PDB file of C-alpha atoms and ligand atoms in Angstrom:
ATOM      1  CA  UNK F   1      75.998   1.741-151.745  1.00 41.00           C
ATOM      2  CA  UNK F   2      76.621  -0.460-148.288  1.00 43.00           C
ATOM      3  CA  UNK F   3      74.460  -2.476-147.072  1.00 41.00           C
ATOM      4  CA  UNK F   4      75.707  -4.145-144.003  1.00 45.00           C
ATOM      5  CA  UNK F   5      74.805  -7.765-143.594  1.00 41.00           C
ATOM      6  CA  UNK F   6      77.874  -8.657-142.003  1.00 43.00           C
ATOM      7  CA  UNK F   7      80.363  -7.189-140.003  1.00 42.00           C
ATOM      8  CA  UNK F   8      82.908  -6.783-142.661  1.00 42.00           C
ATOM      9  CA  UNK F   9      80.313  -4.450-144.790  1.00 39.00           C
ATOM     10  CA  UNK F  10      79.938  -2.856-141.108  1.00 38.00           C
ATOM     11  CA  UNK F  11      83.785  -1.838-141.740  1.00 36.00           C
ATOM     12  CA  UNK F  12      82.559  -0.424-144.919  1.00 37.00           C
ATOM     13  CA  UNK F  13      80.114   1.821-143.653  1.00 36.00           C
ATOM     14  CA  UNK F  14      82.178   3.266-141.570  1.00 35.00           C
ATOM     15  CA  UNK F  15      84.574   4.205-143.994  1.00 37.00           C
ATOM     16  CA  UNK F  16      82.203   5.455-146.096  1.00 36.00           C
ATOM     17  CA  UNK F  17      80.291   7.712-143.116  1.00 37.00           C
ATOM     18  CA  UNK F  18      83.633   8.782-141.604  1.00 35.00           C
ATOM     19  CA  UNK F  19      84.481  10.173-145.099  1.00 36.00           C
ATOM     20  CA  UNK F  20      81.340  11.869-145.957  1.00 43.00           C
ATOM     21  CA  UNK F  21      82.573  14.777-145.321  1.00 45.00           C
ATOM     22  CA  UNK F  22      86.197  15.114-145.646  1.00 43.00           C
ATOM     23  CA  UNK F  23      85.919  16.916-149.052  1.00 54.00           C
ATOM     24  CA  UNK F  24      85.062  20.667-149.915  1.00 65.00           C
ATOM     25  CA  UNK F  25      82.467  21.884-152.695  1.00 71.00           C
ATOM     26  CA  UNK F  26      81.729  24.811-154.947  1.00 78.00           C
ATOM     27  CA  UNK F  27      78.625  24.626-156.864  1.00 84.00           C
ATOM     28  CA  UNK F  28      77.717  27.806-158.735  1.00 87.00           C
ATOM     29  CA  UNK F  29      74.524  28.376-160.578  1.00 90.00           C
ATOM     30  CA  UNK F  30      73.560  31.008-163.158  1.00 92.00           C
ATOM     31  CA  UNK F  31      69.476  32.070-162.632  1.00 94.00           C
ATOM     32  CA  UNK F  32      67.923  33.820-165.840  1.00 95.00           C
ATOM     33  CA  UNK F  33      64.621  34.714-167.339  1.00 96.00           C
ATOM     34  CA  UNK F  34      65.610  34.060-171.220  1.00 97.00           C
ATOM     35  CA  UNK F  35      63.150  35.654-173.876  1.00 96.00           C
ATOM     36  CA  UNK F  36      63.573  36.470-177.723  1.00 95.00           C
ATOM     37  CA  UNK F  37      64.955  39.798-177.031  1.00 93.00           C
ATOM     38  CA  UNK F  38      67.652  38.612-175.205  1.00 93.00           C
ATOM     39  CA  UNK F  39      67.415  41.903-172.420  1.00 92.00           C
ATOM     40  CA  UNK F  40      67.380  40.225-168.815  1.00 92.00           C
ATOM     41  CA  UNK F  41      70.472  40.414-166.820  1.00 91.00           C
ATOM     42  CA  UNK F  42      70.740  36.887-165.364  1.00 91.00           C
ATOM     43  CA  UNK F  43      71.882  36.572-161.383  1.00 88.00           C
ATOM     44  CA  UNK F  44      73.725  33.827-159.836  1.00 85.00           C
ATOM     45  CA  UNK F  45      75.152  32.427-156.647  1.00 82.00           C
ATOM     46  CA  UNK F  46      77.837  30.197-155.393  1.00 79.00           C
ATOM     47  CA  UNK F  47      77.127  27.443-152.557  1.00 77.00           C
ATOM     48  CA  UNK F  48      80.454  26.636-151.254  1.00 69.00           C
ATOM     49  CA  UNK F  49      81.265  24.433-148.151  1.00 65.00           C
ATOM     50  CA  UNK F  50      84.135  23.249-146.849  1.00 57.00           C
ATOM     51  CA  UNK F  51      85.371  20.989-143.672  1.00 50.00           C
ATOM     52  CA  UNK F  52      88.576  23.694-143.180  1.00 48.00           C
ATOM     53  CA  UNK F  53      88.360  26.598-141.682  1.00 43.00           C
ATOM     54  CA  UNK F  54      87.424  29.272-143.614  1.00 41.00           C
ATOM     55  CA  UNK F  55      89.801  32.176-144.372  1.00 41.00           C
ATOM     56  CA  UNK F  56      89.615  35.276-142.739  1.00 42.00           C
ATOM     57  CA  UNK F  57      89.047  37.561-146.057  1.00 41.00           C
ATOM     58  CA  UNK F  58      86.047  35.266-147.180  1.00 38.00           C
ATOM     59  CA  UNK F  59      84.188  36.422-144.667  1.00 39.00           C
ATOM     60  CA  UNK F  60      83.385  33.458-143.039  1.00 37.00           C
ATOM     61  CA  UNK F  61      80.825  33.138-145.486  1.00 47.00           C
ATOM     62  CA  UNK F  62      80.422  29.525-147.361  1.00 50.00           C
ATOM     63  CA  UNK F  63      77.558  30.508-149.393  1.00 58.00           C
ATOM     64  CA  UNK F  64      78.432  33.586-151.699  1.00 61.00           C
ATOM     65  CA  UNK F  65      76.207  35.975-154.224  1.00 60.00           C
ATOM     66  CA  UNK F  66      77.511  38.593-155.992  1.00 60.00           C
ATOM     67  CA  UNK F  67      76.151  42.103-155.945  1.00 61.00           C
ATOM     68  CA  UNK F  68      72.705  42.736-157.224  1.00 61.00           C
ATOM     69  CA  UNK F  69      72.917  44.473-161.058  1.00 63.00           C
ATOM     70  CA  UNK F  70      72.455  48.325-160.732  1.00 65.00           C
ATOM     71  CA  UNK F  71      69.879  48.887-163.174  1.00 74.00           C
ATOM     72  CA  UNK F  72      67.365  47.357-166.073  1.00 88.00           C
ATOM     73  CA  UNK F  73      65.218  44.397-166.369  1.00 93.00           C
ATOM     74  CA  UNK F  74      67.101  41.497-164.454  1.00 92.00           C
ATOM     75  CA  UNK F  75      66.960  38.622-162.309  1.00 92.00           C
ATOM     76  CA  UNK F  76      67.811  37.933-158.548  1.00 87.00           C
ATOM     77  CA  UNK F  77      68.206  35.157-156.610  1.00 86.00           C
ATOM     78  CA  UNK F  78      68.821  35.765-152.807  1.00 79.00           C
ATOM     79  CA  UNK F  79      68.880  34.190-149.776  1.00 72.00           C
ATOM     80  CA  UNK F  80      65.209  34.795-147.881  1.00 62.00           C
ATOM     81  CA  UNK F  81      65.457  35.827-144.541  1.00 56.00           C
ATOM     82  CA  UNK F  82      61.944  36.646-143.818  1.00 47.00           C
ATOM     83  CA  UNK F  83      59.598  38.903-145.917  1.00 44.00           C
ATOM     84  CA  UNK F  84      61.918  41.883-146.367  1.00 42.00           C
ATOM     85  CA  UNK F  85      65.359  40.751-144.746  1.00 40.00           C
ATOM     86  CA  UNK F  86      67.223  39.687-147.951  1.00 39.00           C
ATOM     87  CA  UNK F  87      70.954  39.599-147.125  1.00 40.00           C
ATOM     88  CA  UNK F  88      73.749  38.226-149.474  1.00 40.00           C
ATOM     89  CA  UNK F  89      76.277  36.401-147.493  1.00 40.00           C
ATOM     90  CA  UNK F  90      75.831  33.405-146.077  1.00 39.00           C
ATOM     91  CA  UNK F  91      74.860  30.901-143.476  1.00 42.00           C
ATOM     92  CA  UNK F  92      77.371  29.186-141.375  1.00 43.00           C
ATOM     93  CA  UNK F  93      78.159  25.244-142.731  1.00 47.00           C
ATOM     94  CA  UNK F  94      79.198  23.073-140.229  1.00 52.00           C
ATOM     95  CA  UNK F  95      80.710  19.775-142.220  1.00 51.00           C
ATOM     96  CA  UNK F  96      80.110  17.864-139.009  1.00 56.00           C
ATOM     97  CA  UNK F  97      76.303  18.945-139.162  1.00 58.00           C
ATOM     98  CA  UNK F  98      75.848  17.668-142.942  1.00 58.00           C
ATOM     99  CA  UNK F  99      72.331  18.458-143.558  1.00 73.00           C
ATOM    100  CA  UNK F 100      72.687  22.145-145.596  1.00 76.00           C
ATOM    101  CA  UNK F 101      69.547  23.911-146.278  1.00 79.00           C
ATOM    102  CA  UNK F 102      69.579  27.393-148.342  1.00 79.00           C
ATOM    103  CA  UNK F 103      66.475  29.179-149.769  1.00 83.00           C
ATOM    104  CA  UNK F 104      66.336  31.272-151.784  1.00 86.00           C
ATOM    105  CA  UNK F 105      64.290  34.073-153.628  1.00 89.00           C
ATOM    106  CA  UNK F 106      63.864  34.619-157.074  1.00 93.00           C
ATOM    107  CA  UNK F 107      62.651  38.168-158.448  1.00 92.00           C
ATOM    108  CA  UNK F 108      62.484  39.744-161.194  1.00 94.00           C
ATOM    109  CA  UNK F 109      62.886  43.330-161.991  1.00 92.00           C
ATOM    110  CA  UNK F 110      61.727  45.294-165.010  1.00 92.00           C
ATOM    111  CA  UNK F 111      62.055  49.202-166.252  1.00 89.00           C
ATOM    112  CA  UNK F 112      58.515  49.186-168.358  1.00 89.00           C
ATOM    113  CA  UNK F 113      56.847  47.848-165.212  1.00 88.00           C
ATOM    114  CA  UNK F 114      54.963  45.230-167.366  1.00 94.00           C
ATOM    115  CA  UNK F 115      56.500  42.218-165.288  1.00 95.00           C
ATOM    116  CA  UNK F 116      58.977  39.516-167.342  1.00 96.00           C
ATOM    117  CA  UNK F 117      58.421  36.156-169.774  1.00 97.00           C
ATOM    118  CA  UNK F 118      60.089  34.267-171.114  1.00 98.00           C
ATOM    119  CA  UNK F 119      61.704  31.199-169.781  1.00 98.00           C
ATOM    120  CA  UNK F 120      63.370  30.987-166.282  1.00 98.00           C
ATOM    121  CA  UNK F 121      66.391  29.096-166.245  1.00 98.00           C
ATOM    122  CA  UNK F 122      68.745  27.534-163.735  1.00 97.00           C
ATOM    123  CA  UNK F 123      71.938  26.231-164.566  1.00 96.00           C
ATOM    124  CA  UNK F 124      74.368  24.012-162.901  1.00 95.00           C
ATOM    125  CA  UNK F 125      77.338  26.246-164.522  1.00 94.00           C
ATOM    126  CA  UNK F 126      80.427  23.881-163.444  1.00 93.00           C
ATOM    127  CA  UNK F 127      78.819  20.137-163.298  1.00 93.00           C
ATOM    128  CA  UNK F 128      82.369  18.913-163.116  1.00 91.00           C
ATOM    129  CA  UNK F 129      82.279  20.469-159.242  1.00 87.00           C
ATOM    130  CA  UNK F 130      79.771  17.468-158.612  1.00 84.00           C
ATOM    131  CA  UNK F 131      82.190  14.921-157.666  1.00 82.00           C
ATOM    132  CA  UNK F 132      83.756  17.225-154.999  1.00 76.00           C
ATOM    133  CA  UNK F 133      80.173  17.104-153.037  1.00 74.00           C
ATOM    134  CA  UNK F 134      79.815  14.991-150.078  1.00 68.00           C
ATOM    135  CA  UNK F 135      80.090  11.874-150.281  1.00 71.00           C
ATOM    136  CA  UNK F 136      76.800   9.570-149.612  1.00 81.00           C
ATOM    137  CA  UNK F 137      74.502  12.729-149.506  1.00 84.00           C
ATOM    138  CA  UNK F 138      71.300  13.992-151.117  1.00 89.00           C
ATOM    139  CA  UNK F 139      71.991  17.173-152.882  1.00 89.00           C
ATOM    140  CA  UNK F 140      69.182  18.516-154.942  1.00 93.00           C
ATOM    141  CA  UNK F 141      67.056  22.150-155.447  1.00 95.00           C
ATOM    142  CA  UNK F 142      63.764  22.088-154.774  1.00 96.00           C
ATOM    143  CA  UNK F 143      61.117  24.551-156.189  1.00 97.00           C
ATOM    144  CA  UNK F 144      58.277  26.410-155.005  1.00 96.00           C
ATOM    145  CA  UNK F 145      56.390  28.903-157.099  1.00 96.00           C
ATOM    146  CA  UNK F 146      55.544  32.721-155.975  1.00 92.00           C
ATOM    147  CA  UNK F 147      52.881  31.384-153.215  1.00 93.00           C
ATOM    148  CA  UNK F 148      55.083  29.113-151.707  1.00 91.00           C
ATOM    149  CA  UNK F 149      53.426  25.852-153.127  1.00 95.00           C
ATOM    150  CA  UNK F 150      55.683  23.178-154.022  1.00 96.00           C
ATOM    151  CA  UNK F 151      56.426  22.376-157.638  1.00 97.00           C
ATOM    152  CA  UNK F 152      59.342  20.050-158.206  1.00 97.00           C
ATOM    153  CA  UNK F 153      62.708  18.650-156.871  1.00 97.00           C
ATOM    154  CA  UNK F 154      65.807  18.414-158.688  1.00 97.00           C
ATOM    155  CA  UNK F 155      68.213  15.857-158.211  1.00 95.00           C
ATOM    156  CA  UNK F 156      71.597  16.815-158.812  1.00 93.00           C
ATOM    157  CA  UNK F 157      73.666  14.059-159.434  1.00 91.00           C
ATOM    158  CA  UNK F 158      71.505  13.118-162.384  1.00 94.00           C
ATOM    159  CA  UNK F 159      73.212  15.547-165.060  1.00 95.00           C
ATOM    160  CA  UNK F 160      69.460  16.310-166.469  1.00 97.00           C
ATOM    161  CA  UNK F 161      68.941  18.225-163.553  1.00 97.00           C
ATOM    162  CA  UNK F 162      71.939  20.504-164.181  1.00 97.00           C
ATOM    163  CA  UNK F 163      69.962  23.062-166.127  1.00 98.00           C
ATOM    164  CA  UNK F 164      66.389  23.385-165.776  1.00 98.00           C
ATOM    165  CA  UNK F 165      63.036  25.789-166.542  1.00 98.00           C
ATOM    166  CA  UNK F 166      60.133  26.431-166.824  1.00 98.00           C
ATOM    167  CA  UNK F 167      57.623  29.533-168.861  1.00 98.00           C
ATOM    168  CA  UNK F 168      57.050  32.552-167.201  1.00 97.00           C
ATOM    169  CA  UNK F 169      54.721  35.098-167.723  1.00 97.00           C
ATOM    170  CA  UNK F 170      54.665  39.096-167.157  1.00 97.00           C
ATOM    171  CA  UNK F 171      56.465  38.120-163.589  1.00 97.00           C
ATOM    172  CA  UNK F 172      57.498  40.956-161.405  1.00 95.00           C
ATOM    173  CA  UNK F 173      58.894  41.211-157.845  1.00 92.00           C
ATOM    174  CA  UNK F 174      59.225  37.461-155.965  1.00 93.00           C
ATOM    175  CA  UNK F 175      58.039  34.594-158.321  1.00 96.00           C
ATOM    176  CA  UNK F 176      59.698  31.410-157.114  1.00 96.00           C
ATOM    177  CA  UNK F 177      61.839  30.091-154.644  1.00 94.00           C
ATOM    178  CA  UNK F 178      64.696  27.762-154.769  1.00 93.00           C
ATOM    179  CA  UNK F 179      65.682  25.250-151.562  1.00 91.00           C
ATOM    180  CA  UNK F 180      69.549  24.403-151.777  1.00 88.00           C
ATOM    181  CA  UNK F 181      69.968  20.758-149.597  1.00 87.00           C
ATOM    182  CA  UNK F 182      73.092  18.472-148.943  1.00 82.00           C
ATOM    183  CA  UNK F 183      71.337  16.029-146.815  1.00 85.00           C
ATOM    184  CA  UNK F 184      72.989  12.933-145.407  1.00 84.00           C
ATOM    185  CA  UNK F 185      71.639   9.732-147.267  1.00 89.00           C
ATOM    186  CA  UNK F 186      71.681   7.998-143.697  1.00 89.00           C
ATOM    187  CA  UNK F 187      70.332  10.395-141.428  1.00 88.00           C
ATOM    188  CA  UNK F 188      67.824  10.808-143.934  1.00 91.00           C
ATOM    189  CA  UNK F 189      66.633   7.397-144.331  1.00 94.00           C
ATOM    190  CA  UNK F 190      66.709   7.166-139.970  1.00 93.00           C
ATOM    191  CA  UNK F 191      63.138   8.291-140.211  1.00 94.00           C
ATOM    192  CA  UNK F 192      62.336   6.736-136.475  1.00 93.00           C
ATOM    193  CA  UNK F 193      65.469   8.303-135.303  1.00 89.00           C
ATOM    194  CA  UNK F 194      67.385   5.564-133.499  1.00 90.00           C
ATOM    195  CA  UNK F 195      70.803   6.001-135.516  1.00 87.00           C
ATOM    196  CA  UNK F 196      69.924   2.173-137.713  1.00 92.00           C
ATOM    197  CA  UNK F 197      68.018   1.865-140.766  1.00 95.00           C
ATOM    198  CA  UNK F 198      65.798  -0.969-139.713  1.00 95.00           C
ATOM    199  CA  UNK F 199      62.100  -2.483-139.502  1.00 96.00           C
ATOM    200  CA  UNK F 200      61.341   0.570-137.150  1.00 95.00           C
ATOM    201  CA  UNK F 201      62.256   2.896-140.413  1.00 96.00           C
ATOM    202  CA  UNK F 202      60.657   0.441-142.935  1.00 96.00           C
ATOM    203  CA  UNK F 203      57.335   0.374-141.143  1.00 96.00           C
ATOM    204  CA  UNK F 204      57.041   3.980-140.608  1.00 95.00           C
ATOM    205  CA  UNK F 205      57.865   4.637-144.214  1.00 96.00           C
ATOM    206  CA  UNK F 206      55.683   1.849-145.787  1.00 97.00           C
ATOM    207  CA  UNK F 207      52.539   3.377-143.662  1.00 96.00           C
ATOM    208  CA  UNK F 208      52.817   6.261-146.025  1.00 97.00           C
ATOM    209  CA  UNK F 209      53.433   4.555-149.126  1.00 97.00           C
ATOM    210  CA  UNK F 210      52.602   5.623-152.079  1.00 97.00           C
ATOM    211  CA  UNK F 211      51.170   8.836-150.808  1.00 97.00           C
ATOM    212  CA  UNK F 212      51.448  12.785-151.405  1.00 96.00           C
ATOM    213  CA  UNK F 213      51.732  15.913-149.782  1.00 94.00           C
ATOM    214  CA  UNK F 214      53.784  18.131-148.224  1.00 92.00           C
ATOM    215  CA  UNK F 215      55.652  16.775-144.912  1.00 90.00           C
ATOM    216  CA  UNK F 216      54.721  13.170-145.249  1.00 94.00           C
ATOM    217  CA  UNK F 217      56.901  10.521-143.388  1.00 95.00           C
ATOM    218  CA  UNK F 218      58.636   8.729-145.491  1.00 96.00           C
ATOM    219  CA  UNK F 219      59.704  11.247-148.034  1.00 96.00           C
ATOM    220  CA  UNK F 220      63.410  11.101-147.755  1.00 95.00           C
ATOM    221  CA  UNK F 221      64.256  12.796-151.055  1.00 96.00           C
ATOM    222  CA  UNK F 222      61.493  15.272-150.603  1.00 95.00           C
ATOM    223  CA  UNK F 223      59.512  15.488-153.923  1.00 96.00           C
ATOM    224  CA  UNK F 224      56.166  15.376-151.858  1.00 96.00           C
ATOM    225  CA  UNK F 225      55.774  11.649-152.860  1.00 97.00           C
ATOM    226  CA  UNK F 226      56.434   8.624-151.002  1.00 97.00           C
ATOM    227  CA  UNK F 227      57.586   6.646-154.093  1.00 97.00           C
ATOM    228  CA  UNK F 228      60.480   4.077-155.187  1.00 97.00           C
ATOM    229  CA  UNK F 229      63.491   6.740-154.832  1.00 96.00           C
ATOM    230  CA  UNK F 230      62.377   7.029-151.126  1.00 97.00           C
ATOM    231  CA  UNK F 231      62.649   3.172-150.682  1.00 97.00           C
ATOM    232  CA  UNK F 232      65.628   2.552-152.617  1.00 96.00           C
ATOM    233  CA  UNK F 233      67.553   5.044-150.280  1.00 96.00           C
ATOM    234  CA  UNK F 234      66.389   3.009-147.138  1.00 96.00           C
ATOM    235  CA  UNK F 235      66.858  -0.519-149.040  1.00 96.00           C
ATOM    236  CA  UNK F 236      70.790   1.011-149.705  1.00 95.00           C
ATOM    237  CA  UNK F 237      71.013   1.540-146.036  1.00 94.00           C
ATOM    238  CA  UNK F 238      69.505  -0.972-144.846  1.00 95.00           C
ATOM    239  CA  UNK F 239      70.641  -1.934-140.937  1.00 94.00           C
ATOM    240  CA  UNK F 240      73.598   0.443-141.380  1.00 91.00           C
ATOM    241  CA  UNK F 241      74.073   2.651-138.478  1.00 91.00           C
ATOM    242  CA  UNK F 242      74.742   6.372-139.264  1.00 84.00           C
ATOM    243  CA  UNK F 243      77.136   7.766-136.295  1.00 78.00           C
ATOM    244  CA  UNK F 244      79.511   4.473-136.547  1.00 72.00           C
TER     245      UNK F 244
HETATM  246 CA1   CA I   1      60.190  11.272-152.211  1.00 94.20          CA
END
C-alpha cells in the first residue's frame, strides 16, 4: 500500500511502480467439467509473462495451451479470436504495457451428443506461482456464461479464488468464457486519466457509487459493481502518481 502524503512516501511509490514489473510469472490452470462418472478429459492453459526476452524455441509466445485431446467427451479452453478463429498460442505481453487481457473459450465436447453436467471447475494448479505476479497489480478471471453475460470476478490473490465452479447442465459446444487480467492497481484507479489519483478520480468514481452494470465508471476491479473494493483501491493510491 503507499499512499503519498509526503514526499518521502513519494520515494516509495516510485520504488514500488518502478518495480512492478521487474518479475516474471507462470500461472497455470486446469479447466474440467467433473461428474460422478468421472469421464471428461479436463483442458488447461498456462499464462506466462515475463519482462526478458523471450527465447527463440518458445515461440515468442507468453501465453501457452497445450494441444486439444484427440477424442471423447472433454473440455477446452482457448483463446477466442472471433467466432471461429480459435488459435492456441499466444498474445504478445509487453511488461512495460502492464494491463494483460486474455479471453478465453470454454467448450465442451461429448461422443453421445447429449451435451455435459456436472460441475465445471477451474483451478489455480500452482498457487505458490502467485507471489511471482506483478507487483501492485489486479490479477483476477472474470466470467461470462455461453451468451456473453457477465457472471462473476475472481480475485486471485485471495486463495478462495484459486479453484472455483459452478453446475452445469447437458452443455455442448461454447458455454462460458473466461477473461485473464493483470491490470495495474494505479492506472486502474486513474479513472480521469491525468497520471494522479486525486479529487478528479474520487468525484468521477463517487458519481457512480454504489451502482451496477456493465462498463460503469468507477469499477476498477470490474465485478460490474461500484462497491468498497473499488474505493479502497483509489483510497490506497490516493495522490500517488502512476508514471513517477
Ligand atoms: Ca468493482
Amino acid at each position: 500500500m503507499c499512499r503519498c502524503f509526503s514526499k518521502k512516501m513519494l520515494v516509495v511509490c516510485f520504488l514500488v511502480s518502478a518495480t512492478a514489473f521487474c518479475g516474471s510469472f507462470e500461472l497455470r490452470f486446469s479447466a474440467s467439467i467433473q461428474n460422478d462418472a468421472n469421464d471428461i478429459f479436463p483442458d488447461s492453459f498456462v499464462v506466462f509473462g515475463s519482462p526478458q526476452t523471450l527465447p527463440e524455441e518458445l515461440g515468442a509466445s507468453p501465453l501457452f495451451q497445450p494441444p486439444a485431446p484427440p477424442a471423447g467427451n472433454y473440455v477446452q479452453i482457448r483463446r477466442a479470436r472471433g467466432l471461429t478463429d480459435y488459435t492456441r498460442d499466444s498474445m504478445s505481453y509487453d511488461p512495460n504495457e502492464p494491463n494483460l487481457l486474455y479471453s478465453m473459450t470454454l467448450s465442451a465436447f461429448d461422443e453421445q451428443a447429449v451435451g455435459l453436467s456436472g460441475n465445471c471447475v477451474i483451478q489455480l494448479e500452482n498457487p505458490e506461482a502467485i507471489q511471482n505476479l506483478p507487483e501492485d497489480c489486479l490479477v483476477y478471471l472474470r466470467r461470462f456464461d455461453s451468451l456473453g453475460t457477465f457472471v462473476g470476478s475472481y480475485d486471485l490473490s485471495d486463495s478462495n479464488n484459486h479453484r472455483f465452479q459452478w453446475p452445469v447442465s447437458e452443455v455442448s459446444g461454447v458455454f462460458g468464457q473466461l477473461d485473464f487480467l493483470v491490470v495495474d492497481r494505479c492506472m486502474a484507479a486513474d479513472l480521469i486519466v491525468d497520471d494522479m489519483i486525486n479529487l478528479y478520480d474520487y468525484a468521477a468514481f463517487a458519481e457512480n457509487w454504489e451502482q451496477t452494470g456493465d462498463g460503469r465508471v468507477g469499477d476498477i476491479f470490474q465485478d460490474e459493481s461500484v462497491d468498497i473494493k473499488d474505493l479502497s483501491i483509489i483510497a490506497e493510491k490516493w495522490l500517488c502518481s502512476c508514471t513517477e
